[in-house]
mmCIF file of C-alpha atoms in Angstrom:
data_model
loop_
_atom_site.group_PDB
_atom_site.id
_atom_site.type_symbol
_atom_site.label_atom_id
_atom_site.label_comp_id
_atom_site.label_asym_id
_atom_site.label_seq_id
_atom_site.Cartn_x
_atom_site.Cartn_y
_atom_site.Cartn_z
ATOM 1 C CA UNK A 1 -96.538 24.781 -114.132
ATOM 2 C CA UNK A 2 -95.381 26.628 -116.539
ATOM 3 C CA UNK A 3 -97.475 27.120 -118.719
ATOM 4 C CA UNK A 4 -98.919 29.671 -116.237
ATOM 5 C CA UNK A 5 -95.958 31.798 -115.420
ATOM 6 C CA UNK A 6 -95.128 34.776 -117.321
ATOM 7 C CA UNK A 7 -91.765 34.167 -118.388
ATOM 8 C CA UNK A 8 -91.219 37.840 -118.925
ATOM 9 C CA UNK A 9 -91.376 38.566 -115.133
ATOM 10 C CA UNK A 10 -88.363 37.184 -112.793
ATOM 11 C CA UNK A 11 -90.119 37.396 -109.851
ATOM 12 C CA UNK A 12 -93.176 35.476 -111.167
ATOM 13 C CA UNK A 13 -90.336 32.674 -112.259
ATOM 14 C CA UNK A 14 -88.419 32.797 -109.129
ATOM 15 C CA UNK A 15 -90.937 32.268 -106.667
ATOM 16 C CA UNK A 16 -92.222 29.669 -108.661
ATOM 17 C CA UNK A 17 -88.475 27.961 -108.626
ATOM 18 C CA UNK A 18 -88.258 28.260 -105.096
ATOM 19 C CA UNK A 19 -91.545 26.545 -104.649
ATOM 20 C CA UNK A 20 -90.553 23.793 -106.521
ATOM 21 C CA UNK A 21 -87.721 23.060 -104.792
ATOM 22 C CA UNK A 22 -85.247 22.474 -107.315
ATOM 23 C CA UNK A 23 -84.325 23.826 -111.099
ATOM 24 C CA UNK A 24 -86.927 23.707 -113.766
ATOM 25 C CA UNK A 25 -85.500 20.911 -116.414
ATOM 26 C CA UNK A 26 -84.813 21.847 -120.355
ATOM 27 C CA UNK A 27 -84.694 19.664 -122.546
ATOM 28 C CA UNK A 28 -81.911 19.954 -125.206
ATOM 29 C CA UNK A 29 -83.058 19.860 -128.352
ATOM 30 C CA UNK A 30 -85.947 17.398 -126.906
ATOM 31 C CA UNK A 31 -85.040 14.412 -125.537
ATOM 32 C CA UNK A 32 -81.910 13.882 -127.896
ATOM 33 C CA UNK A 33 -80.207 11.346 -125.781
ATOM 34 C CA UNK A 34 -82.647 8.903 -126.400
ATOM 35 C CA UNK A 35 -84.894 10.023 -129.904
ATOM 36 C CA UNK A 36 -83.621 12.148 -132.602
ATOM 37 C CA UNK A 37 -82.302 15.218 -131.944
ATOM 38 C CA UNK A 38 -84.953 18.668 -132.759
ATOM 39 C CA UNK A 39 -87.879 16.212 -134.050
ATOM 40 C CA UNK A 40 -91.266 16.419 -133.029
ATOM 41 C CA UNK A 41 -91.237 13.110 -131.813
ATOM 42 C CA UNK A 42 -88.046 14.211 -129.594
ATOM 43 C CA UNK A 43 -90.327 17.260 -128.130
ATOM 44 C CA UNK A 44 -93.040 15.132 -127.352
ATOM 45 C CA UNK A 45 -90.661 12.344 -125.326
ATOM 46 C CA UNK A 46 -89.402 15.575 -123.566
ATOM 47 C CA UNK A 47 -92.685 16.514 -122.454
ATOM 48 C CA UNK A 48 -94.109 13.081 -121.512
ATOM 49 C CA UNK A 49 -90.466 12.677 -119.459
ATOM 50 C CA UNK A 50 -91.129 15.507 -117.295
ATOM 51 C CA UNK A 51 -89.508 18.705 -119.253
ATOM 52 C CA UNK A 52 -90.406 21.957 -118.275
ATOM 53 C CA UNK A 53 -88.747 23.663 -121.381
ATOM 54 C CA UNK A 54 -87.660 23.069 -124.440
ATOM 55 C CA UNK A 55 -84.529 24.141 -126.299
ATOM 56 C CA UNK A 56 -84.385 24.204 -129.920
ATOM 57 C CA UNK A 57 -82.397 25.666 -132.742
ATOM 58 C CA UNK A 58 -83.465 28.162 -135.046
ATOM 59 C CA UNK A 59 -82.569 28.977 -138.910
ATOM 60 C CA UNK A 60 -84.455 30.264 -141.627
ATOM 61 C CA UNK A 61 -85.115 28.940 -144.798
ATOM 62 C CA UNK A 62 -85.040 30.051 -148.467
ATOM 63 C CA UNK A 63 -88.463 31.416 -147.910
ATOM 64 C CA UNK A 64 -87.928 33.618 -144.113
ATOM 65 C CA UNK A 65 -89.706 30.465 -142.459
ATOM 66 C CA UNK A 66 -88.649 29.573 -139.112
ATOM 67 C CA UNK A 67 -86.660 25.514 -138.991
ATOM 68 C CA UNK A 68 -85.938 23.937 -135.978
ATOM 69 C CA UNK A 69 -82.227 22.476 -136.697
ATOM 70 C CA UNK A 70 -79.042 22.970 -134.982
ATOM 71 C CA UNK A 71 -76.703 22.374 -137.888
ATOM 72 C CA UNK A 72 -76.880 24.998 -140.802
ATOM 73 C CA UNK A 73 -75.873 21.741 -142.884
ATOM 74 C CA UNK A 74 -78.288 18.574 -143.103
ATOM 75 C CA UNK A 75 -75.388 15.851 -143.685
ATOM 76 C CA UNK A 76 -75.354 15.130 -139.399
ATOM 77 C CA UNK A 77 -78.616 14.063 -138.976
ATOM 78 C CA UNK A 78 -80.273 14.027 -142.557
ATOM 79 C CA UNK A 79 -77.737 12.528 -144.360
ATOM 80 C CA UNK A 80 -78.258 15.125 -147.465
ATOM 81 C CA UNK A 81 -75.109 17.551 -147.751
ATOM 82 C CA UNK A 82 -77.166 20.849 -148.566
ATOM 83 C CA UNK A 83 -77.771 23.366 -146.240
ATOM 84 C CA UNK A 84 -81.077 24.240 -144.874
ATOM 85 C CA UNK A 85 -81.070 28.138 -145.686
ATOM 86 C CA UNK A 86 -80.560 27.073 -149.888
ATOM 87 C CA UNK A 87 -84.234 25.113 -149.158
ATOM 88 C CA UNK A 88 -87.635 26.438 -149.013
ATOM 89 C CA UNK A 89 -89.721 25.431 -146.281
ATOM 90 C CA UNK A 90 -91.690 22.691 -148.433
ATOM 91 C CA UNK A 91 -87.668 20.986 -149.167
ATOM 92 C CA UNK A 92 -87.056 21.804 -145.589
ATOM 93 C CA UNK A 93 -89.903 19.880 -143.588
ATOM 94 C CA UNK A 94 -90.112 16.858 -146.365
ATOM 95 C CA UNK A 95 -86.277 15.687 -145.609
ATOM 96 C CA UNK A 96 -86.541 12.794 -143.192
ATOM 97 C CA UNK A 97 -84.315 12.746 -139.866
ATOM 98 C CA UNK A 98 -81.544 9.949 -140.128
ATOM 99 C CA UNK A 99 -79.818 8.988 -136.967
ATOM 100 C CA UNK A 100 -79.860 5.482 -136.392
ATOM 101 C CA UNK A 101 -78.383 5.450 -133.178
ATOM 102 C CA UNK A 102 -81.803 7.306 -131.907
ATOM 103 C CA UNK A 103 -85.170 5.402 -131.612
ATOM 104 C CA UNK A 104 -88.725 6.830 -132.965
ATOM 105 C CA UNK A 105 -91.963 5.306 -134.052
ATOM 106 C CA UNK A 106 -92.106 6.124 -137.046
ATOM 107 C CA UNK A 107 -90.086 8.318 -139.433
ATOM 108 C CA UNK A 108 -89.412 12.061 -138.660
ATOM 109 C CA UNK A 109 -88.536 15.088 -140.624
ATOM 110 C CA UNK A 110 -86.802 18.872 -140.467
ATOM 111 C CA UNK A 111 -89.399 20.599 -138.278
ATOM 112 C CA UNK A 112 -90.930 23.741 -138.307
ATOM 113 C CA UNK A 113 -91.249 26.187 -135.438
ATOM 114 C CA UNK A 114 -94.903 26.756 -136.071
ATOM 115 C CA UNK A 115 -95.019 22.690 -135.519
ATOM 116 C CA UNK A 116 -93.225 23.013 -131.924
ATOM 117 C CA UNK A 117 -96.020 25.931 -131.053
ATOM 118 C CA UNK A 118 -98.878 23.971 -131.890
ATOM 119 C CA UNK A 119 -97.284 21.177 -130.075
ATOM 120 C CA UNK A 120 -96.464 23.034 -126.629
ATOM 121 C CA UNK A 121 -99.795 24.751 -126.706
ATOM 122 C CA UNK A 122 -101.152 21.458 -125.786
ATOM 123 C CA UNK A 123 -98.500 21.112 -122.714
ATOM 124 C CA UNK A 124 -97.120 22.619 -119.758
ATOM 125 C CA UNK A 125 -94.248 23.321 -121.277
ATOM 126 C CA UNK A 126 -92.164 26.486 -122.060
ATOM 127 C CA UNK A 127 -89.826 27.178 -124.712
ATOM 128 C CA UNK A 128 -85.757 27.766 -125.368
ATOM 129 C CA UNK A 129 -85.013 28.964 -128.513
ATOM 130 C CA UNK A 130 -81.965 29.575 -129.752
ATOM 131 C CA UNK A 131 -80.993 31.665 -132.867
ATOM 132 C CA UNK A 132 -78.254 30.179 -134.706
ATOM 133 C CA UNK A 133 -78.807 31.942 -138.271
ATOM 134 C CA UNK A 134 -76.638 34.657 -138.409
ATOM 135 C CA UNK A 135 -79.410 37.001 -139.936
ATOM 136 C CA UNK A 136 -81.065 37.263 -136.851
ATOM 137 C CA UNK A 137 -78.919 40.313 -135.805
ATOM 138 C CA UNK A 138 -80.876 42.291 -138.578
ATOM 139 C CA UNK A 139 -84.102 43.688 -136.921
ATOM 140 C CA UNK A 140 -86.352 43.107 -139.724
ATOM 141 C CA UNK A 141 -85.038 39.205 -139.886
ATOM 142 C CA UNK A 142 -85.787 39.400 -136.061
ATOM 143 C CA UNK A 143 -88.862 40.454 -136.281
ATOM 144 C CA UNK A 144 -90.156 37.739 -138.336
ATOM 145 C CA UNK A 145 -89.811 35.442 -134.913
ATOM 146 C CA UNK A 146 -91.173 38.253 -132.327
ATOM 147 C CA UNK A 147 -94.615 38.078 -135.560
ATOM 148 C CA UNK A 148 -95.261 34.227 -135.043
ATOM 149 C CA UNK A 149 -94.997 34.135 -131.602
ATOM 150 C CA UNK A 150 -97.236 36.892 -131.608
ATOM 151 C CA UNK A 151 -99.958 35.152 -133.544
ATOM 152 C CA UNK A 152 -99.062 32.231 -131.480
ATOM 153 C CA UNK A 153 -99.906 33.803 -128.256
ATOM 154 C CA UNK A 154 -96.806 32.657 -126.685
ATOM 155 C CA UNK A 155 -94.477 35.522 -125.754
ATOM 156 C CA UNK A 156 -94.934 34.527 -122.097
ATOM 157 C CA UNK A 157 -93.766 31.202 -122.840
ATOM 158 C CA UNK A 158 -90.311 31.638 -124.329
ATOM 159 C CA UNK A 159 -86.787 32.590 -123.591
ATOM 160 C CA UNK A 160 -84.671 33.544 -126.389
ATOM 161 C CA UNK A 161 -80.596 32.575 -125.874
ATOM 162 C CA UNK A 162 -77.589 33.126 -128.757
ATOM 163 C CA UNK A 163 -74.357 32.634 -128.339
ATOM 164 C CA UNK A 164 -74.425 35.999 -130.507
ATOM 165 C CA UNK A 165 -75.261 38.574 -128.067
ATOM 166 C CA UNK A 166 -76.122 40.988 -131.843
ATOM 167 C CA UNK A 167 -79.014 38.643 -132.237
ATOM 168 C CA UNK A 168 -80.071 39.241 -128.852
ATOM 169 C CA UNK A 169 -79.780 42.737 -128.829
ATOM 170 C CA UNK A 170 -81.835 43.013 -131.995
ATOM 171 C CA UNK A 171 -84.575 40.682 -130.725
ATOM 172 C CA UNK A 172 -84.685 43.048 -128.229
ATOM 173 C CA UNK A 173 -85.033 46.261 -130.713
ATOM 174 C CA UNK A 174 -88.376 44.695 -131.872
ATOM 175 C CA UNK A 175 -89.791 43.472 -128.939
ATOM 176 C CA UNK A 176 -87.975 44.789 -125.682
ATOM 177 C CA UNK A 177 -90.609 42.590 -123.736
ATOM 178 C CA UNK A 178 -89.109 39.159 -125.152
ATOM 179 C CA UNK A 179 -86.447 37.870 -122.307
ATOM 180 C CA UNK A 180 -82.969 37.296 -123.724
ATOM 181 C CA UNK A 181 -80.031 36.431 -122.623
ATOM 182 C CA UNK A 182 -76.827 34.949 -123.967
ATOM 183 C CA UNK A 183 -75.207 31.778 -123.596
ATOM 184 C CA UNK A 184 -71.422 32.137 -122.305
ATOM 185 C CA UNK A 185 -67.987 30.201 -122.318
ATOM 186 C CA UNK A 186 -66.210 32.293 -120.327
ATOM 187 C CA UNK A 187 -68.864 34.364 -117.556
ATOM 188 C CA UNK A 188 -67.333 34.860 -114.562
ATOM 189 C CA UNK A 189 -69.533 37.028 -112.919
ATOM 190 C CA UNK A 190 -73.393 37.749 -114.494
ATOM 191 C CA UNK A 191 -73.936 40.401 -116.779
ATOM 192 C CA UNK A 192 -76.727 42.097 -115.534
ATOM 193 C CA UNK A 193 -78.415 43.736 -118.774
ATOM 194 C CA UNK A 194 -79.582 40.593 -119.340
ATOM 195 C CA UNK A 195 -82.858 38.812 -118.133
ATOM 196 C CA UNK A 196 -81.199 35.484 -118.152
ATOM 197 C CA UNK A 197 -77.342 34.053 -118.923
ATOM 198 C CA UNK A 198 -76.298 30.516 -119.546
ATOM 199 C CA UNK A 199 -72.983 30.031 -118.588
ATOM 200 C CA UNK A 200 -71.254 26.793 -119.416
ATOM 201 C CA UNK A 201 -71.404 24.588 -115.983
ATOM 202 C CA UNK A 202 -67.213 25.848 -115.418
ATOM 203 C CA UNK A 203 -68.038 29.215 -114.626
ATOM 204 C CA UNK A 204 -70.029 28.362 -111.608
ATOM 205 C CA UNK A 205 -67.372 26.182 -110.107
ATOM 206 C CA UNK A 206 -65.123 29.090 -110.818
ATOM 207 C CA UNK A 207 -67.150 31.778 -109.293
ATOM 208 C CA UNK A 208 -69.686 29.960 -106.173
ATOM 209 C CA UNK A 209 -71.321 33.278 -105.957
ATOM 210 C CA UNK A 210 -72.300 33.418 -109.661
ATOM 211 C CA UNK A 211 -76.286 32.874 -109.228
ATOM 212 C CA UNK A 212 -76.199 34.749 -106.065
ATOM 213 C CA UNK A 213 -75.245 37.697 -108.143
ATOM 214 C CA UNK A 214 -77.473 37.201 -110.846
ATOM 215 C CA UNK A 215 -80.312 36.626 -109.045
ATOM 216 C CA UNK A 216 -79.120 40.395 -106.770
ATOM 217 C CA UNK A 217 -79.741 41.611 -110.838
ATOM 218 C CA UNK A 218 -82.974 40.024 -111.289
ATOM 219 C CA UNK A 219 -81.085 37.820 -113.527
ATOM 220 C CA UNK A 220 -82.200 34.128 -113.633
ATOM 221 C CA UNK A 221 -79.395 31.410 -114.518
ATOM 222 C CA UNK A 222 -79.320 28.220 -116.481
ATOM 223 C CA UNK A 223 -75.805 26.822 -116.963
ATOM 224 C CA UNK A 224 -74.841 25.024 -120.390
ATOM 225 C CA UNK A 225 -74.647 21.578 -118.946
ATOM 226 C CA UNK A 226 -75.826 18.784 -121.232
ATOM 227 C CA UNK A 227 -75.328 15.956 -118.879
ATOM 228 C CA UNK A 228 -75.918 17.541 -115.681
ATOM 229 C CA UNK A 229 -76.666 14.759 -113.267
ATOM 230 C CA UNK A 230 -72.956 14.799 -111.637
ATOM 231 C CA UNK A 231 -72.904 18.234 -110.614
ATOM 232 C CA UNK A 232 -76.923 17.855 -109.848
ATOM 233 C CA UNK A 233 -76.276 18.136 -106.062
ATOM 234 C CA UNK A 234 -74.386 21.347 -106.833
ATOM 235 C CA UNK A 235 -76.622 23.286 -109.169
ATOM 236 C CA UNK A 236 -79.364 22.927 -106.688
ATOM 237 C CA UNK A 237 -77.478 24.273 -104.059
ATOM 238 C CA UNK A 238 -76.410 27.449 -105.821
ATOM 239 C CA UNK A 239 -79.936 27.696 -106.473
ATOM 240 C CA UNK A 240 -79.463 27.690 -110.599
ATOM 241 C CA UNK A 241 -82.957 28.407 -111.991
ATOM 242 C CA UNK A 242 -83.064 25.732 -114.794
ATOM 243 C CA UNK A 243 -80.727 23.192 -115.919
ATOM 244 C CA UNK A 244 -80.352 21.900 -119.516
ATOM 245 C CA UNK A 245 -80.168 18.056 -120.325
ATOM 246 C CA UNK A 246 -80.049 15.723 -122.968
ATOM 247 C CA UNK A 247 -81.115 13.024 -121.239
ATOM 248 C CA UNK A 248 -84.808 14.116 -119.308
ATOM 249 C CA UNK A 249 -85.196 10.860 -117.520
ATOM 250 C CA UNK A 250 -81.760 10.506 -115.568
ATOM 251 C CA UNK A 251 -82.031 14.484 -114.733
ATOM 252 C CA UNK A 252 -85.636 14.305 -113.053
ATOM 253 C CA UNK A 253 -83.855 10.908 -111.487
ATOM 254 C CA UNK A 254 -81.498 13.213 -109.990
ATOM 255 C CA UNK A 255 -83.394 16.358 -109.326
ATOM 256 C CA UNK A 256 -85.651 13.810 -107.289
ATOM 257 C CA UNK A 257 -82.737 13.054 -105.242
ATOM 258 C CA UNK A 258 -80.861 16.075 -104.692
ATOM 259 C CA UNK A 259 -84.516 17.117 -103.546
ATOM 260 C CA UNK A 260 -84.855 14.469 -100.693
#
Protein backbone atom coordinates (compact mmCIF):
# COMPACT_ATOMS: atom_id res chain seq x y z
CA UNK A 1 0.00 0.00 0.00
CA UNK A 2 2.51 2.01 0.45
CA UNK A 3 4.78 1.48 -1.53
CA UNK A 4 2.56 3.35 -4.03
CA UNK A 5 1.81 6.55 -2.24
CA UNK A 6 3.91 9.49 -2.58
CA UNK A 7 4.82 10.25 0.80
CA UNK A 8 5.63 13.79 -0.16
CA UNK A 9 1.91 14.61 -0.83
CA UNK A 10 -0.62 14.72 2.34
CA UNK A 11 -3.48 14.36 0.47
CA UNK A 12 -2.22 11.29 -1.46
CA UNK A 13 -1.44 9.83 2.34
CA UNK A 14 -4.61 10.92 3.84
CA UNK A 15 -7.03 9.55 1.61
CA UNK A 16 -5.21 6.54 1.62
CA UNK A 17 -5.49 6.52 5.73
CA UNK A 18 -8.99 7.09 5.59
CA UNK A 19 -9.47 4.21 3.26
CA UNK A 20 -7.85 2.00 5.40
CA UNK A 21 -9.72 2.59 8.17
CA UNK A 22 -7.33 2.92 10.82
CA UNK A 23 -3.48 4.31 11.34
CA UNK A 24 -0.75 2.98 9.18
CA UNK A 25 1.62 0.86 11.78
CA UNK A 26 5.60 1.77 12.26
CA UNK A 27 7.61 -0.30 13.39
CA UNK A 28 10.19 0.95 15.97
CA UNK A 29 13.36 0.21 15.15
CA UNK A 30 11.82 -3.13 13.43
CA UNK A 31 10.19 -5.40 15.39
CA UNK A 32 12.40 -4.74 18.60
CA UNK A 33 10.04 -6.23 21.06
CA UNK A 34 10.54 -9.49 19.86
CA UNK A 35 14.19 -9.59 17.57
CA UNK A 36 17.01 -7.29 18.03
CA UNK A 37 16.55 -3.92 17.95
CA UNK A 38 17.72 -1.91 14.18
CA UNK A 39 18.90 -5.42 12.59
CA UNK A 40 18.01 -6.56 9.35
CA UNK A 41 16.54 -9.49 10.65
CA UNK A 42 14.31 -7.05 12.98
CA UNK A 43 13.16 -5.12 9.57
CA UNK A 44 12.31 -8.13 7.91
CA UNK A 45 10.00 -9.57 11.09
CA UNK A 46 8.45 -6.01 10.82
CA UNK A 47 7.52 -6.44 7.38
CA UNK A 48 6.36 -10.09 7.42
CA UNK A 49 4.17 -8.85 10.78
CA UNK A 50 2.25 -6.41 8.89
CA UNK A 51 4.40 -2.95 9.19
CA UNK A 52 3.71 -0.30 6.99
CA UNK A 53 6.89 1.75 8.00
CA UNK A 54 9.86 1.47 9.42
CA UNK A 55 11.69 3.62 11.95
CA UNK A 56 15.30 3.53 12.27
CA UNK A 57 18.17 5.51 13.67
CA UNK A 58 20.69 7.21 11.82
CA UNK A 59 24.58 8.09 12.54
CA UNK A 60 27.44 8.33 10.46
CA UNK A 61 30.52 6.67 10.59
CA UNK A 62 34.26 7.50 10.43
CA UNK A 63 33.92 7.37 6.72
CA UNK A 64 30.29 9.82 6.08
CA UNK A 65 28.45 6.31 5.64
CA UNK A 66 25.02 6.13 6.76
CA UNK A 67 24.52 3.26 10.22
CA UNK A 68 21.37 2.29 11.34
CA UNK A 69 21.85 2.44 15.36
CA UNK A 70 20.08 4.30 17.96
CA UNK A 71 22.86 4.54 20.51
CA UNK A 72 25.97 6.69 19.46
CA UNK A 73 27.76 4.01 21.82
CA UNK A 74 27.81 0.13 20.92
CA UNK A 75 28.08 -1.20 24.71
CA UNK A 76 23.75 -1.59 24.77
CA UNK A 77 23.35 -3.87 22.20
CA UNK A 78 26.97 -4.79 20.93
CA UNK A 79 28.57 -5.23 23.96
CA UNK A 80 31.88 -3.26 22.62
CA UNK A 81 32.26 0.22 24.52
CA UNK A 82 33.39 2.34 21.35
CA UNK A 83 31.29 4.52 19.64
CA UNK A 84 30.10 4.04 16.18
CA UNK A 85 31.22 7.54 14.66
CA UNK A 86 35.30 6.54 15.81
CA UNK A 87 34.54 3.29 13.21
CA UNK A 88 34.60 3.11 9.56
CA UNK A 89 31.87 1.50 7.91
CA UNK A 90 33.86 -1.93 7.35
CA UNK A 91 34.33 -1.87 11.76
CA UNK A 92 30.81 -0.67 11.77
CA UNK A 93 28.76 -3.47 9.83
CA UNK A 94 31.29 -6.47 11.04
CA UNK A 95 30.33 -5.92 14.96
CA UNK A 96 27.70 -8.52 15.75
CA UNK A 97 24.31 -7.46 17.60
CA UNK A 98 24.27 -8.89 21.28
CA UNK A 99 20.99 -8.87 23.05
CA UNK A 100 20.14 -12.04 24.40
CA UNK A 101 16.89 -11.28 25.56
CA UNK A 102 15.88 -10.92 21.61
CA UNK A 103 15.54 -14.01 19.30
CA UNK A 104 17.11 -14.25 15.56
CA UNK A 105 18.18 -17.02 13.29
CA UNK A 106 21.23 -16.51 13.01
CA UNK A 107 23.72 -13.83 14.11
CA UNK A 108 23.22 -10.10 13.15
CA UNK A 109 25.39 -7.10 12.84
CA UNK A 110 25.47 -2.93 12.88
CA UNK A 111 23.51 -2.30 9.68
CA UNK A 112 23.83 -0.07 7.00
CA UNK A 113 21.17 2.20 5.55
CA UNK A 114 21.96 1.18 2.02
CA UNK A 115 21.10 -2.53 3.53
CA UNK A 116 17.49 -1.29 4.82
CA UNK A 117 16.93 0.27 1.03
CA UNK A 118 17.71 -2.73 -0.72
CA UNK A 119 15.63 -4.52 1.75
CA UNK A 120 12.31 -2.29 1.54
CA UNK A 121 12.63 -2.10 -2.19
CA UNK A 122 11.50 -5.60 -2.15
CA UNK A 123 8.33 -4.65 0.22
CA UNK A 124 5.45 -2.54 0.69
CA UNK A 125 6.93 -0.81 3.12
CA UNK A 126 7.89 2.88 3.78
CA UNK A 127 10.52 4.31 5.79
CA UNK A 128 11.09 6.47 9.30
CA UNK A 129 14.29 7.69 9.68
CA UNK A 130 15.48 9.42 12.29
CA UNK A 131 18.72 11.54 12.52
CA UNK A 132 20.35 11.20 15.73
CA UNK A 133 24.05 12.37 14.73
CA UNK A 134 24.33 15.72 15.61
CA UNK A 135 26.13 16.63 12.22
CA UNK A 136 23.13 16.37 10.42
CA UNK A 137 22.25 20.09 11.07
CA UNK A 138 25.23 20.92 8.65
CA UNK A 139 23.79 20.97 5.04
CA UNK A 140 26.61 19.36 3.40
CA UNK A 141 26.43 16.33 6.19
CA UNK A 142 22.65 16.43 5.20
CA UNK A 143 23.05 16.12 1.98
CA UNK A 144 24.93 12.99 2.03
CA UNK A 145 21.33 11.25 3.07
CA UNK A 146 19.01 13.40 0.53
CA UNK A 147 22.33 11.64 -2.34
CA UNK A 148 21.53 7.90 -1.40
CA UNK A 149 18.09 8.12 -1.33
CA UNK A 150 18.38 9.72 -4.49
CA UNK A 151 20.26 6.91 -6.15
CA UNK A 152 17.95 4.73 -4.27
CA UNK A 153 14.89 6.01 -5.88
CA UNK A 154 13.13 6.33 -2.68
CA UNK A 155 12.36 9.94 -1.78
CA UNK A 156 8.65 9.06 -2.01
CA UNK A 157 9.09 6.47 0.45
CA UNK A 158 10.50 8.20 3.51
CA UNK A 159 9.73 10.55 6.29
CA UNK A 160 12.52 12.12 8.01
CA UNK A 161 11.81 12.94 12.08
CA UNK A 162 14.63 14.50 14.78
CA UNK A 163 14.07 15.40 17.90
CA UNK A 164 16.50 18.31 16.60
CA UNK A 165 14.29 20.45 14.65
CA UNK A 166 18.27 22.08 13.11
CA UNK A 167 18.57 18.74 11.45
CA UNK A 168 15.28 19.05 10.04
CA UNK A 169 15.52 22.35 8.88
CA UNK A 170 18.76 21.57 7.09
CA UNK A 171 17.40 18.40 5.46
CA UNK A 172 15.10 20.66 4.24
CA UNK A 173 17.84 23.30 2.77
CA UNK A 174 18.98 20.43 0.43
CA UNK A 175 16.00 18.91 -0.54
CA UNK A 176 12.80 21.05 0.38
CA UNK A 177 10.78 18.08 -1.24
CA UNK A 178 11.87 15.49 1.60
CA UNK A 179 8.85 15.57 4.38
CA UNK A 180 10.11 16.39 7.87
CA UNK A 181 8.85 16.87 10.84
CA UNK A 182 9.97 16.75 14.44
CA UNK A 183 9.30 14.55 17.18
CA UNK A 184 7.93 16.50 20.41
CA UNK A 185 7.68 16.15 24.33
CA UNK A 186 5.80 18.90 24.98
CA UNK A 187 3.29 19.86 21.55
CA UNK A 188 0.30 21.11 22.56
CA UNK A 189 -1.10 22.28 19.57
CA UNK A 190 0.64 21.26 15.86
CA UNK A 191 3.15 23.32 14.43
CA UNK A 192 2.13 23.80 11.12
CA UNK A 193 5.54 24.41 9.11
CA UNK A 194 5.89 21.03 9.36
CA UNK A 195 4.65 18.14 7.02
CA UNK A 196 4.36 15.79 9.88
CA UNK A 197 4.89 16.02 14.03
CA UNK A 198 5.20 13.19 16.45
CA UNK A 199 4.11 14.16 19.62
CA UNK A 200 4.62 11.88 22.56
CA UNK A 201 1.04 10.01 23.11
CA UNK A 202 0.44 12.90 26.38
CA UNK A 203 -0.06 15.68 24.21
CA UNK A 204 -3.07 14.26 22.56
CA UNK A 205 -4.82 13.45 25.78
CA UNK A 206 -3.96 16.98 26.69
CA UNK A 207 -5.20 18.69 23.66
CA UNK A 208 -8.37 16.18 21.90
CA UNK A 209 -8.28 18.54 19.04
CA UNK A 210 -4.54 18.05 18.32
CA UNK A 211 -4.89 15.95 14.88
CA UNK A 212 -7.90 17.88 14.01
CA UNK A 213 -5.63 20.83 13.80
CA UNK A 214 -2.90 19.31 12.14
CA UNK A 215 -4.65 17.73 9.67
CA UNK A 216 -6.66 21.78 9.09
CA UNK A 217 -2.50 22.39 8.28
CA UNK A 218 -2.07 19.60 6.00
CA UNK A 219 -0.07 18.23 8.76
CA UNK A 220 -0.22 14.41 9.25
CA UNK A 221 0.36 13.03 12.96
CA UNK A 222 2.07 10.04 14.45
CA UNK A 223 2.33 10.18 18.25
CA UNK A 224 5.57 8.74 20.06
CA UNK A 225 3.85 5.77 21.55
CA UNK A 226 5.95 2.61 21.75
CA UNK A 227 3.37 0.37 23.21
CA UNK A 228 0.33 1.76 21.84
CA UNK A 229 -2.27 -0.94 22.14
CA UNK A 230 -4.01 0.71 25.40
CA UNK A 231 -4.76 3.92 23.99
CA UNK A 232 -5.43 1.98 20.44
CA UNK A 233 -9.20 2.72 20.68
CA UNK A 234 -8.24 6.37 21.15
CA UNK A 235 -5.69 7.08 18.47
CA UNK A 236 -8.11 5.78 15.96
CA UNK A 237 -10.68 7.93 16.97
CA UNK A 238 -8.71 11.16 16.76
CA UNK A 239 -7.93 9.90 13.49
CA UNK A 240 -3.83 9.85 14.17
CA UNK A 241 -2.28 8.99 10.78
CA UNK A 242 0.31 6.34 11.94
CA UNK A 243 1.16 4.92 15.17
CA UNK A 244 4.63 3.69 16.26
CA UNK A 245 5.13 0.22 18.03
CA UNK A 246 7.57 -2.01 19.25
CA UNK A 247 5.67 -4.80 19.27
CA UNK A 248 3.95 -5.21 15.34
CA UNK A 249 1.93 -8.23 16.20
CA UNK A 250 -0.15 -7.03 19.36
CA UNK A 251 -0.67 -3.47 17.45
CA UNK A 252 -2.24 -5.01 14.13
CA UNK A 253 -4.12 -7.28 17.04
CA UNK A 254 -5.51 -4.13 18.16
CA UNK A 255 -5.86 -2.01 15.11
CA UNK A 256 -8.02 -5.13 13.97
CA UNK A 257 -10.21 -4.51 16.81
CA UNK A 258 -10.58 -0.95 17.26
CA UNK A 259 -11.53 -1.44 13.43
CA UNK A 260 -14.57 -3.82 14.02
Amino acid sequence: MLADLDLRHFTEVREARLARGVPFVIAHRGSSATAPENTLHSFALAIEQGAHLIETDLWFSKDRELILLHDRNLKRTTGREVHVTDLSTAEAVSVPVDMPERDAPEPQFVPQLVSLLDLASTADVALLLELKDPRFSIPSWARILVEVLVKHEFLSRVLVTSFKPRSLLAIREVCPELPVGPVAMNMLLPEPEWDFVGPAWPNLAANPLFVWHAHRNQVLVAPLDTDPTARMSKHARQGVDAVLTDDVVATVAALSAAEG
